[in-house]
Coordinates of C-alpha atoms in Angstrom, one line a residue:
X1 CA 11.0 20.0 1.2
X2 CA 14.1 18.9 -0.9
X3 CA 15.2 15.1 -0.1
X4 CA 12.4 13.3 1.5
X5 CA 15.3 11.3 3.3
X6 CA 16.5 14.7 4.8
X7 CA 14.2 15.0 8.0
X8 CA 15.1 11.5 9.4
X9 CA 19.3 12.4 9.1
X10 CA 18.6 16.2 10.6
X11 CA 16.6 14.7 13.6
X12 CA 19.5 12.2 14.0
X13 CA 21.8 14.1 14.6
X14 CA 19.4 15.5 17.9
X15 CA 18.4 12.2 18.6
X16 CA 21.5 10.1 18.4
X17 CA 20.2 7.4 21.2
X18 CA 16.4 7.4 20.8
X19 CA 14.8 4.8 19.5
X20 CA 13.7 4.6 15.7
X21 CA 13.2 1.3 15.2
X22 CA 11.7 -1.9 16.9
X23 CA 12.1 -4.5 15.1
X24 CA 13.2 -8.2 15.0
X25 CA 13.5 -8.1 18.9
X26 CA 15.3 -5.4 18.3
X27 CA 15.5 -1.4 19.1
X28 CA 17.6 0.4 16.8
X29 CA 18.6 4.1 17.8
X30 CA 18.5 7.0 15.1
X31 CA 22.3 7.0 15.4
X32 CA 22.8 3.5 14.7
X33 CA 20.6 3.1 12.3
X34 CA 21.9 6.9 10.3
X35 CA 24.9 5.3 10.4
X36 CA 23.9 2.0 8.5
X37 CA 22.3 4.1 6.1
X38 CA 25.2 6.3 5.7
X39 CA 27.1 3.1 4.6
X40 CA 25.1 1.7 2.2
X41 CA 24.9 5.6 0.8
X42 CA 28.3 5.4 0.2
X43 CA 28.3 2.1 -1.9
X44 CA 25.7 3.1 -4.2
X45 CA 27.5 6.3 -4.7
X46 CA 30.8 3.8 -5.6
X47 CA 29.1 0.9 -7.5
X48 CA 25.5 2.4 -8.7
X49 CA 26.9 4.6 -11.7
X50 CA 25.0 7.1 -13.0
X51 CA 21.6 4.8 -13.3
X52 CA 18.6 6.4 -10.8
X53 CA 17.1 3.4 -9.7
X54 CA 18.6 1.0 -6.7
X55 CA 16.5 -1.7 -5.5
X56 CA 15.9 -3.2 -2.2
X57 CA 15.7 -6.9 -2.2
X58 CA 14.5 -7.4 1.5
X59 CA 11.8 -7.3 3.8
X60 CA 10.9 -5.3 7.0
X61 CA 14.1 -5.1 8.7
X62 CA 17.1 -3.0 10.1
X63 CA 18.7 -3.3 6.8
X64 CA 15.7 -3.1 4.5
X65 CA 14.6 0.6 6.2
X66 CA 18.8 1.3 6.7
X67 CA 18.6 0.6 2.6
X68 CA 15.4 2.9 1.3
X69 CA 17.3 6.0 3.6
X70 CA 20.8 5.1 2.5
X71 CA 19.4 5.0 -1.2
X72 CA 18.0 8.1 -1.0
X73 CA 20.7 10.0 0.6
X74 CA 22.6 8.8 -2.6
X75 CA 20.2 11.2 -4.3
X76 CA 18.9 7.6 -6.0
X77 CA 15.0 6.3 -6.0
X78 CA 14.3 2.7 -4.4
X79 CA 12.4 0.5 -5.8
X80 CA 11.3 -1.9 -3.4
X81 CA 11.4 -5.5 -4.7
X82 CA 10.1 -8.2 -1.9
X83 CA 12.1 -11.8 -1.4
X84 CA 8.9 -13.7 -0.7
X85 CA 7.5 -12.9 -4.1
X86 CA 7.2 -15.3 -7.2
X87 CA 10.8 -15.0 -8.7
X88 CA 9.4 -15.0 -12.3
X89 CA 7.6 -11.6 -11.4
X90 CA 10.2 -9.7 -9.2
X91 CA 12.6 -10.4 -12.2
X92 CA 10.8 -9.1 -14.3
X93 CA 10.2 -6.1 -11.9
X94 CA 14.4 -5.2 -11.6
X95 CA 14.8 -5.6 -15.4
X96 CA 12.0 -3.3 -16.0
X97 CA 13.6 -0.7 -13.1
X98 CA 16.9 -0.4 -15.0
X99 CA 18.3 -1.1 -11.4
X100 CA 22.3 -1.0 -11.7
X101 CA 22.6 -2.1 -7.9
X102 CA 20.6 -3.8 -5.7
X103 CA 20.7 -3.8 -1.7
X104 CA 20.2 -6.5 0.1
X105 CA 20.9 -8.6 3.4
X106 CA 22.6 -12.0 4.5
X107 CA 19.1 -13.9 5.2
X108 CA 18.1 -13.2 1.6
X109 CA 21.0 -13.6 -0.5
X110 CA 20.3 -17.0 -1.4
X111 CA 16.9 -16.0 -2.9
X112 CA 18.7 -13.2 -4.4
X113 CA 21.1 -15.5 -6.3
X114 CA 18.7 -17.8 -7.3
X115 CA 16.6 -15.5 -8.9
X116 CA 19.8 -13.9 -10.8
X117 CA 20.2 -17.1 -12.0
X118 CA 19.0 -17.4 -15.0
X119 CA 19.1 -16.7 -18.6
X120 CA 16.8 -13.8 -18.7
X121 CA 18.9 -11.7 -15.7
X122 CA 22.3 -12.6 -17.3
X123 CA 21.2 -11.1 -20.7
X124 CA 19.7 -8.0 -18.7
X125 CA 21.2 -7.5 -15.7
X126 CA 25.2 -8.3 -17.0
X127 CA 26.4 -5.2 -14.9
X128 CA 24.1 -5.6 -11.5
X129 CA 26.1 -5.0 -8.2
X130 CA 25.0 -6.7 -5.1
X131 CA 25.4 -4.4 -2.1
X132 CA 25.4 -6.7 1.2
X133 CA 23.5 -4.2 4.1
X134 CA 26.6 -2.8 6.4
X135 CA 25.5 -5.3 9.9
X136 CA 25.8 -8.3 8.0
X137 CA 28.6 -10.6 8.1
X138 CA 31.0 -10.1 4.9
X139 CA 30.8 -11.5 1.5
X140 CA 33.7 -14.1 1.9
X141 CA 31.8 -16.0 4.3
X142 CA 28.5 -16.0 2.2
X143 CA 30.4 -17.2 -1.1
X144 CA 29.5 -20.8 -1.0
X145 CA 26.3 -22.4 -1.9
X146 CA 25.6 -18.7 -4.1
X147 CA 25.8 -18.8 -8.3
X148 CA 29.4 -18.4 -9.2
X149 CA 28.3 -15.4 -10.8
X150 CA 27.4 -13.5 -8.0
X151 CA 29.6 -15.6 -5.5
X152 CA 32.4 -13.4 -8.0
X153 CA 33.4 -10.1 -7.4
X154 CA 33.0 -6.9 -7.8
X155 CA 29.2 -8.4 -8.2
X156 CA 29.2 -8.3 -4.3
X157 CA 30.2 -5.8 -2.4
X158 CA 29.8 -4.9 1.0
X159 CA 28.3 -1.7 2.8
X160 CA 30.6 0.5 4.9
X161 CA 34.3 0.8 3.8
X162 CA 33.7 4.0 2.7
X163 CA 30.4 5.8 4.2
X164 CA 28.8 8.7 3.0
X165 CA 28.9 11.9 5.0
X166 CA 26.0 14.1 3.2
X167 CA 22.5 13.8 1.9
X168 CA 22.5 14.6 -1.8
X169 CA 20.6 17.3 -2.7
X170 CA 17.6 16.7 -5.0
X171 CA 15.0 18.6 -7.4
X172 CA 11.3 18.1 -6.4
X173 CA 11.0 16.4 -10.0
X174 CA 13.5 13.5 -9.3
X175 CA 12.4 10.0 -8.6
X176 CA 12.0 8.8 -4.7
X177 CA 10.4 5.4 -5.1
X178 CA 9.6 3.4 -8.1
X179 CA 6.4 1.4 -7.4
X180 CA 4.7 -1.6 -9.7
X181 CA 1.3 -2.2 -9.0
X182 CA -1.0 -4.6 -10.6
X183 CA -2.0 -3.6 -14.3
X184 CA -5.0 -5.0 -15.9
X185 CA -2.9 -6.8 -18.7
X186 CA -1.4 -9.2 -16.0
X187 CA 2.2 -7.2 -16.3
X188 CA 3.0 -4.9 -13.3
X189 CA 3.0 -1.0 -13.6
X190 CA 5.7 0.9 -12.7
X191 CA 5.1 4.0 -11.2
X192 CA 7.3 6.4 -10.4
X193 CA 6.9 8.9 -7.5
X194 CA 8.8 12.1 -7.4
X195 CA 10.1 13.6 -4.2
X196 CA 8.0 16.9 -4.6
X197 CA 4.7 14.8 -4.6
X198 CA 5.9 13.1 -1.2
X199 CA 6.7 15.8 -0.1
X200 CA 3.5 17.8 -0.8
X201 CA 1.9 14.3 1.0
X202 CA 4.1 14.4 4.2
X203 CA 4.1 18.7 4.9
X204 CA -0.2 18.3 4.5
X205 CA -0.3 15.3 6.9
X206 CA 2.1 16.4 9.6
X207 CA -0.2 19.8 9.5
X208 CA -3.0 17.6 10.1
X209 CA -1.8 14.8 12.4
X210 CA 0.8 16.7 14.4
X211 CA 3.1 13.4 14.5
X212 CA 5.8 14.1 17.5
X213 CA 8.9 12.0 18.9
X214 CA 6.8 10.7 21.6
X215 CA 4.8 8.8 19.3
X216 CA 5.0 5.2 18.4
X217 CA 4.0 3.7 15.0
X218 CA 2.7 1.0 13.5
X219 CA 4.6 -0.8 10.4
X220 CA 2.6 -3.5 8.7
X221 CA 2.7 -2.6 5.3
X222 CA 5.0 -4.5 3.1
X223 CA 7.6 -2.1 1.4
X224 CA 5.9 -3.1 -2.3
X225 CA 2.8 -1.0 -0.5
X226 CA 3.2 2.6 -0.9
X227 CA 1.3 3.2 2.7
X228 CA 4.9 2.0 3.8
X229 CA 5.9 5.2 2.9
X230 CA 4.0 7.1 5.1
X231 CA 4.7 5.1 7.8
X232 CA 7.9 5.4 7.4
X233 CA 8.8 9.4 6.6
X234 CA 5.9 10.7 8.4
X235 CA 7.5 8.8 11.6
X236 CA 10.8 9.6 11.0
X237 CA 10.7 13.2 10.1
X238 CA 8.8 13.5 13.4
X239 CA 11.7 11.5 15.4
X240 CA 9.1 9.0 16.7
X241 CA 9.9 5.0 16.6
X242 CA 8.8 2.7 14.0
X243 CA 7.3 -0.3 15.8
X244 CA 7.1 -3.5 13.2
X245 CA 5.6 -6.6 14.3
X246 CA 7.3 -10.2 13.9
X247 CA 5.2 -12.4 11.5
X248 CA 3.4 -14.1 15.0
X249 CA 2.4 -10.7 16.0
X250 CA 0.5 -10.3 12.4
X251 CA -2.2 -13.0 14.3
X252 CA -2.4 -10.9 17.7
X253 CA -2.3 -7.2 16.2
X254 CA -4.2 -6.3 19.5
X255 CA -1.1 -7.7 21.7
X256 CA 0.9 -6.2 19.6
X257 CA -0.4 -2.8 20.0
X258 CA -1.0 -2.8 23.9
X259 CA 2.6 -4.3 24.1
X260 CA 4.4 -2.1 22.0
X261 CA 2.7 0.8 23.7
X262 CA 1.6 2.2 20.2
X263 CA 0.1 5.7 20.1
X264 CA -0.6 5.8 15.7
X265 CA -2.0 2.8 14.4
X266 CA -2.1 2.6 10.3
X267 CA -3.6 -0.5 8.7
X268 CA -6.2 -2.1 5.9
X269 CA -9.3 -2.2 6.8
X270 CA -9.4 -5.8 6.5
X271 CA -6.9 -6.4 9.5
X272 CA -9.6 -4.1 11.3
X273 CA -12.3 -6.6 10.3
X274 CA -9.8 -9.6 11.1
X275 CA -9.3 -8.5 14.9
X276 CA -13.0 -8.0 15.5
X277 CA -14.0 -11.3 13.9
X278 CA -11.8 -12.6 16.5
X279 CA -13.2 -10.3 19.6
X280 CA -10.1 -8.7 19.8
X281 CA -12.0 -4.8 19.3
X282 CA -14.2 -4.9 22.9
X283 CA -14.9 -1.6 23.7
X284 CA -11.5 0.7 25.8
X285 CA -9.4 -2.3 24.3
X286 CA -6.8 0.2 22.9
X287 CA -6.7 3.2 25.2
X288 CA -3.4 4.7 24.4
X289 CA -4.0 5.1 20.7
X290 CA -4.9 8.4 19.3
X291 CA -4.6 8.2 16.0
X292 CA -6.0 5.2 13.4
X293 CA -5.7 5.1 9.8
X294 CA -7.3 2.8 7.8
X295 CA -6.4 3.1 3.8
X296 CA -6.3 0.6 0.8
X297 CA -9.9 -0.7 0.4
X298 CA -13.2 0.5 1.4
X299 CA -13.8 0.1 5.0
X300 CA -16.7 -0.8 6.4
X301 CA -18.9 1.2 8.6
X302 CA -19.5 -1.4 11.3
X303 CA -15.6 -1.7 11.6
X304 CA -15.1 1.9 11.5
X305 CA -17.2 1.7 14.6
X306 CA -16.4 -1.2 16.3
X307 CA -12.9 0.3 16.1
X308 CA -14.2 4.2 17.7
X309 CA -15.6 2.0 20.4
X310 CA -11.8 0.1 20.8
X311 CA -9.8 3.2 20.8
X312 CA -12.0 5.6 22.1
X313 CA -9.4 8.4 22.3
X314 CA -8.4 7.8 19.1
X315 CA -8.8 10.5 16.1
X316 CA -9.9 7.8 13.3
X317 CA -9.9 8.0 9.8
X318 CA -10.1 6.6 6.3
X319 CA -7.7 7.4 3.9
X320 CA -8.4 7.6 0.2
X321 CA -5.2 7.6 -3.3
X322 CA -4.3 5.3 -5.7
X323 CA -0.6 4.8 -6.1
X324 CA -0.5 7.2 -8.8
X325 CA -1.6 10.1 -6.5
X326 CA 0.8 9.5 -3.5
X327 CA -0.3 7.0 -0.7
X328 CA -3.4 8.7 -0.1
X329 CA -5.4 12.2 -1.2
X330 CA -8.5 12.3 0.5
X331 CA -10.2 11.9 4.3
X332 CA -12.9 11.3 5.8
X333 CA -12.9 12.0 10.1
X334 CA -15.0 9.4 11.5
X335 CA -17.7 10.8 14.2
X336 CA -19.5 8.1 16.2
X337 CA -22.5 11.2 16.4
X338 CA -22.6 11.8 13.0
X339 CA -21.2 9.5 10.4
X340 CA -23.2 6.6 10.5
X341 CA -26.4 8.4 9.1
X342 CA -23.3 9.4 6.5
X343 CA -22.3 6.1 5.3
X344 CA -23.8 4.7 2.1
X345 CA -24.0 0.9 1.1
X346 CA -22.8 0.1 4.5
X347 CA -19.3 1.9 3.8
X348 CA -17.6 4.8 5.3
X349 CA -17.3 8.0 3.2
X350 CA -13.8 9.2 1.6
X351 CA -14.9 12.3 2.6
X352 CA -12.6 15.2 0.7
X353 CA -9.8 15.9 -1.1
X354 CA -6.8 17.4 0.5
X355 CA -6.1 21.4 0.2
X356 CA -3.9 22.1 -3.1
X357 CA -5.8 19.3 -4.6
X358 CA -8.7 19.3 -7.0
X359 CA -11.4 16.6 -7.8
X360 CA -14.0 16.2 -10.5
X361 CA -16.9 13.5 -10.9
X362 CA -17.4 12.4 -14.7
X363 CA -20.3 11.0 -15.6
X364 CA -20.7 8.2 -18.6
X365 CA -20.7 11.3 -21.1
X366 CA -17.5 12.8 -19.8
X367 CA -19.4 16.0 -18.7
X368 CA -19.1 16.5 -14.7
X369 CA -21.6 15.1 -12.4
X370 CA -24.6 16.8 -10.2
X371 CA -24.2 16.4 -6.9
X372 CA -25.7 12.7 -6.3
X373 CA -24.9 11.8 -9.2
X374 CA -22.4 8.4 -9.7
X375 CA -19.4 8.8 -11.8
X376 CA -15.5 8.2 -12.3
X377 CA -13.4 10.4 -9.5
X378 CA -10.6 12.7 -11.7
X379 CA -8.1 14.3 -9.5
X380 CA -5.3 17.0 -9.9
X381 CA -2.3 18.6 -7.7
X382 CA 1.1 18.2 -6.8
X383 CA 0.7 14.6 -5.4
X384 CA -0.2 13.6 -9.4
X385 CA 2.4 11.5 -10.3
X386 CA 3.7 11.8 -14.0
X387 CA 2.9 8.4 -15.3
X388 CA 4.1 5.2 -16.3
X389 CA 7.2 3.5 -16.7
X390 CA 8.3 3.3 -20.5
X391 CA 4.5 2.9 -21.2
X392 CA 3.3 6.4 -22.9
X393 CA 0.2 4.6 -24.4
X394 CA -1.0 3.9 -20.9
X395 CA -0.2 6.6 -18.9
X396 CA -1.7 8.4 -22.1
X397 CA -5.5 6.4 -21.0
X398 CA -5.0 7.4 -17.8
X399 CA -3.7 10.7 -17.4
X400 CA -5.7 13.2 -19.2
X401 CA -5.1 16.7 -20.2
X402 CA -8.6 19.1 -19.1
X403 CA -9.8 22.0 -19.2
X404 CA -8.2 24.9 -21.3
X405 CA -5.1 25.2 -19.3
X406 CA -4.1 22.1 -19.7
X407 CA -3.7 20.5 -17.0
X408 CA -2.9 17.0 -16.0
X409 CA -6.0 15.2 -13.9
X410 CA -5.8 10.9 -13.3
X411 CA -8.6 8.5 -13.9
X412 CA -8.8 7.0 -11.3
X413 CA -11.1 4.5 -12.2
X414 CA -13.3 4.8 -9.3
X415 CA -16.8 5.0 -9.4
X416 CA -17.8 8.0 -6.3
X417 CA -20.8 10.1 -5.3
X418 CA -20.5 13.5 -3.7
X419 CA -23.1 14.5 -2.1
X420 CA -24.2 18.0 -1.3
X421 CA -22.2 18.6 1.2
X422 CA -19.0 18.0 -0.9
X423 CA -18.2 14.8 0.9
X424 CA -17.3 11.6 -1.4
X425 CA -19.0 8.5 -1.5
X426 CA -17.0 5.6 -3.1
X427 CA -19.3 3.0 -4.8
X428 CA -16.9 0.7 -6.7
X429 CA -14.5 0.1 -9.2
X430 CA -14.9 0.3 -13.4
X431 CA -13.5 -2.8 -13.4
X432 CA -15.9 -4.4 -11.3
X433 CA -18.9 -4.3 -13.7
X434 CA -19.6 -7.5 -15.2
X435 CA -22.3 -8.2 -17.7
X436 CA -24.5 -11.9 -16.9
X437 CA -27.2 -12.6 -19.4
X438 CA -26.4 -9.1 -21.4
X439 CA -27.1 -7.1 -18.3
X440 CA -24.7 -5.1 -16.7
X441 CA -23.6 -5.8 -13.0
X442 CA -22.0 -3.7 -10.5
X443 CA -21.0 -6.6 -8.2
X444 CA -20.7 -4.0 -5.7
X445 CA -24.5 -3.7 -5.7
X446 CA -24.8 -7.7 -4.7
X447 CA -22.3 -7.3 -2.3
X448 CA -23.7 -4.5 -0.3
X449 CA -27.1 -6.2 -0.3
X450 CA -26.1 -9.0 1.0
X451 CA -23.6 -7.0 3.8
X452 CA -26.3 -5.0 5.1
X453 CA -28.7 -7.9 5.3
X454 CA -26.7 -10.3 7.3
X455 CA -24.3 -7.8 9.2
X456 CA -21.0 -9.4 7.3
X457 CA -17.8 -7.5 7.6
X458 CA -17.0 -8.8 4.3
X459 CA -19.3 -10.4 0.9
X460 CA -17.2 -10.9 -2.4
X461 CA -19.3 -11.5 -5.5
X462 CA -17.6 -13.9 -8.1
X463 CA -18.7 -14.1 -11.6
X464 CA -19.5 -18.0 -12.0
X465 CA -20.0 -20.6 -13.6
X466 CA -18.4 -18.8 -16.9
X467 CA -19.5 -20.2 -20.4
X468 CA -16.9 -19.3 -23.6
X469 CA -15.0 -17.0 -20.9
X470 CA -18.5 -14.5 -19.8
X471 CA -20.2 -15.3 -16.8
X472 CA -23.8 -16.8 -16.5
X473 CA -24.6 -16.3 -12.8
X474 CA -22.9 -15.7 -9.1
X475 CA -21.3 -16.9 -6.4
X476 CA -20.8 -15.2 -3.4
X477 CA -18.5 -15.7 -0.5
X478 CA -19.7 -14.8 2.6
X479 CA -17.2 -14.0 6.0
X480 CA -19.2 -13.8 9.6
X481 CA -22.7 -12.7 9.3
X482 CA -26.0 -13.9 11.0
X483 CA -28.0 -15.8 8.0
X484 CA -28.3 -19.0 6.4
X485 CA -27.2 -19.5 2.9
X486 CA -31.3 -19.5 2.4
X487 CA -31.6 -16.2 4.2
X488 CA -29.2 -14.8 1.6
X489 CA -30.7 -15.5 -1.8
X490 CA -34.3 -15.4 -0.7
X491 CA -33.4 -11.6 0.4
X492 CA -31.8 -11.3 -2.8
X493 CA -34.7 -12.4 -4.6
X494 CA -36.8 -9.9 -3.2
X495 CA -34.2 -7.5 -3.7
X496 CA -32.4 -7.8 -6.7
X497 CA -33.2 -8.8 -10.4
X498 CA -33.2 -12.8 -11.6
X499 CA -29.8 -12.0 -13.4
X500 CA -28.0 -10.5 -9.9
X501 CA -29.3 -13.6 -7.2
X502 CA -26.2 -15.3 -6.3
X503 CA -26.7 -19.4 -7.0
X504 CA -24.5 -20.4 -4.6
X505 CA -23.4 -18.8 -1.0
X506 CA -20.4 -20.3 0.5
X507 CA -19.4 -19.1 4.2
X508 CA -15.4 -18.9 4.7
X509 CA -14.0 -18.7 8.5
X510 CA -10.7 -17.2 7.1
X511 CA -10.2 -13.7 4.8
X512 CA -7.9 -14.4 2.4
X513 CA -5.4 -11.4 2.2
X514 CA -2.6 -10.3 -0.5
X515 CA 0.5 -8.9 0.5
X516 CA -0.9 -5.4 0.8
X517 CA -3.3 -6.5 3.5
X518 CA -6.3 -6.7 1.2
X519 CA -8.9 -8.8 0.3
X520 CA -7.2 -11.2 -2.1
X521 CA -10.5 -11.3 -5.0
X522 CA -8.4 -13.7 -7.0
X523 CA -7.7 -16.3 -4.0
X524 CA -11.2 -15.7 -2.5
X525 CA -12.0 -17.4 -6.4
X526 CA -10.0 -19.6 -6.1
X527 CA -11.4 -20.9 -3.0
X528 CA -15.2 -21.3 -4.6
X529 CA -13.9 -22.1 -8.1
X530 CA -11.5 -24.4 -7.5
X531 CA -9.5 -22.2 -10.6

């Protein structure tokens, strides 16, 4: 596979009137929505220069999907950039990018303006082009009320006076998508993934899922989310239609699948555990799915069931890669027969890593783990991406050169056990280990006691109150379950040591969420901390 891109423009030529979007109130054929893509192609080719990087400064949309294809059939990488983020941070973001052109639509051009506003973006971004997605209405009407920079042309341009009528070719080394992701010193990562390790993702899943145009897909990630990019290329290059749900739908996701007649479903698990909190999984509830995904977090083994029971012709399974390994690299089928007696500290396996891929377990001494043994997961093959953006110290920490030929393997930072079987067991993160009183804490630990005891879909375990910035005690956030606040610590007291009983248990109706779909451990904080 050359151009990831490729696929959806071959199939549209085939499938000029089917659908391949649904979105907005909206169904978008493959030929309408080619042809939007083949527009904005064309103006990054004219306005983009020789820079690789274009962003997309939009959300789920026509234009924002018309935008990542047209991008990269201008043989450029997208780096997705979302409107609803802090502008201080998505700034930042497309100075760090390099981006010489940024796409964007009519509804979010004010934002867009706004955020180029300002002394930091004039200095850096001098030579920006605004390209204005091709089913918009034209920049002369947009001009007032925007920065007189950008209100100026050629600044702003708009899509479609001269399409382009090819895909660029690409090498399997070249940039598709630049993605930042949280990094630990509070500024985001950039990492950028190549289109041979998307590719090597999309040719093993389409193997393994069999994807065809029949099918119709879910689309809840945001764009900043690599999952996106599965759901978008695996549905595409299969000719299927992207079904994306209007913000209300985001509160029903059970309407929205029995009324968009979806066959794949691909979310957190944490909308899983959202819909059952609110009755929506009751057993046969999604008969025409036969395929769920669940990928981002760990995912709970009572909602990996309660979900077999909803979609009960449904293949179900849970997905397993950091950003830095390609949207995901390891699975895990879920058997209602078997893998409950599998599941370990009330989560589901990750189960193994894909073929072409190899994994390691290091233990604290860096030699590899026996099997049972806890220790960070190392992985290797062609979905490794090459590293960091401009940042050679840290992609240096994290990916590591083993073995005597040399080859590249990423920390992941994940603690795992494999068990004799081969299957992986993942039992937390590095980062979660917290010392209280000079003992070290896996707040995992906490969190799974208190999970399995009162039958929670979700516990979070917050290091609190904190004296000279290190923490003296918990606190521990508790959604659904079946036991008083008492319940809790007195179990934890019989369970755990003095140093791990949690002083305080508050029980929250709501689960706070980031824009990934996960559990949002710096709101849920917030919430008990008041900070």
């Amino acid at each position: 596979m050359g151009n990831i891109a490729a696929g959806f423009f071959r199939l549209a030529e085939h499938f000029l009137d089917r659908d391949a979007l649904d979105v907005q109130g909206q169904r978008v054929s493959y030929g309408a929505l080619r042809d939007d893509a083949l527009a904005i192609a064309g103006a990054v080719a004219a306005h983009a220069g020789s820079r690789p990087h274009v962003a997309v400064f939009d959300q789920r949309s026509r234009s924002a999907y018309a935008a990542v294809l047209g991008i990269l059939a201008a043989g450029r990488a997208y780096v997705p950039l979302n409107p609803g983020f802090p502008a201080q941070r998505t700034r930042h973001m497309l100075i760090r990018s390099g981006c010489a052109a940024v796409v964007t639509s009519a509804e979010h051009l004010p934002a867009l303006a706004a955020l180029l506003d300002h002394p930091e973006a004039e200095a850096a971004l001098d030579e920006l082009t605004v390209i204005l997605a091709p089913e918009e209405g034209g920049p002369a009407s947009l001009a007032p009320g925007l920065s007189p920079k950008l209100a100026r042309g050629p600044r702003l341009v708009r899509a479609g006076s001269s399409p382009a009528t090819a895909v660029a070719e690409v090498e399997k080394g070249q940039t598709a998508y630049l993605l930042f992701t949280s990094g630990s010193t509070g500024a985001p990562k950039g990492v950028a993934v190549s289109h041979g390790n998307v590719g090597a993702y999309l040719d093993y899943v389409a193997s393994r899922y069999a994807p065809c145009p029949e099918d119709r897909f879910s689309q809840l990630f945001d764009l900043t989310f690599d999952l996106s990019v599965h759901d978008m290329f695996v549905c595409f290059g299969a000719g299927a239609c992207l079904c994306v749900p209007a913000a209300a739908s985001l509160m029903a996701p059970g309407r929205f699948i029995r009324d968009k007649g979806l066959t794949v479903w691909f979310s957190t698990p944490s909308t899983a555990a959202f819909m059952a909190r609110l009755g929506m999984l009751k057993p046969d509830a999604f008969p025409g799915l036969r395929l769920s995904l669940f990928c981002g977090e760990p995912l709970p083994a009572a909602t990996a069931a309660a979900w077999s029971r909803a979609a009960p012709h449904s293949r179900l399974e849970n997905l397993y890669g950091p950003t830095e390994t390609t949207i995901a690299i390891a699975h895990y089928a879920w058997d209602p027969a078997v893998s409950p007696g599998q599941c370990q500290n009330g989560l589901t396996p990750i189960g193994r890593v894909f073929a072409n891929h190899d994994r390691v377990v290091v233990g604290p001494d860096g030699a590899p783990a026996k099997p049972g043994q806890a220790g960070e997961l190392l992985l290797a093959g062609v979905q490794v991406t090459r590293g960091y953006l401009d940042d050679e110290a840290r992609t240096a920490g994290q990916f590591v050169r083993c073995g005597d030929d040399g080859r590249i393997w990423y920390r992941t930072g994940d603690i795992v056990r494999e068990d004799q079987d081969g299957i992986l067991q993942y039992l937390a993160r590095t980062d979660q280990q917290v010392k209280i009183r000079g003992f070290r804490v896996e707040l995992s630990e906490v969190e799974h006691a208190v999970r399995s005891f009162c039958q929670a879909p979700y516990v979070v375990a917050v290091p609190w109150p904190l004296h000279q910035g290190n923490p003296e005690g918990l606190i521990l956030a508790v959604f659904g379950g079946d036991k008083s606040q008492d319940e809790i610590i007195n179990h934890c007291k019989n369970r755990l040591p003095g140093y791990m009983v949690p002083a305080r248990v508050d029980f929250l109706e709501t689960v706070p969420l980031n824009s990934n779909g996960k559990i949002d451990r710096a709101a849920v904080k917030q919430l008990l901390t008041g900070i």
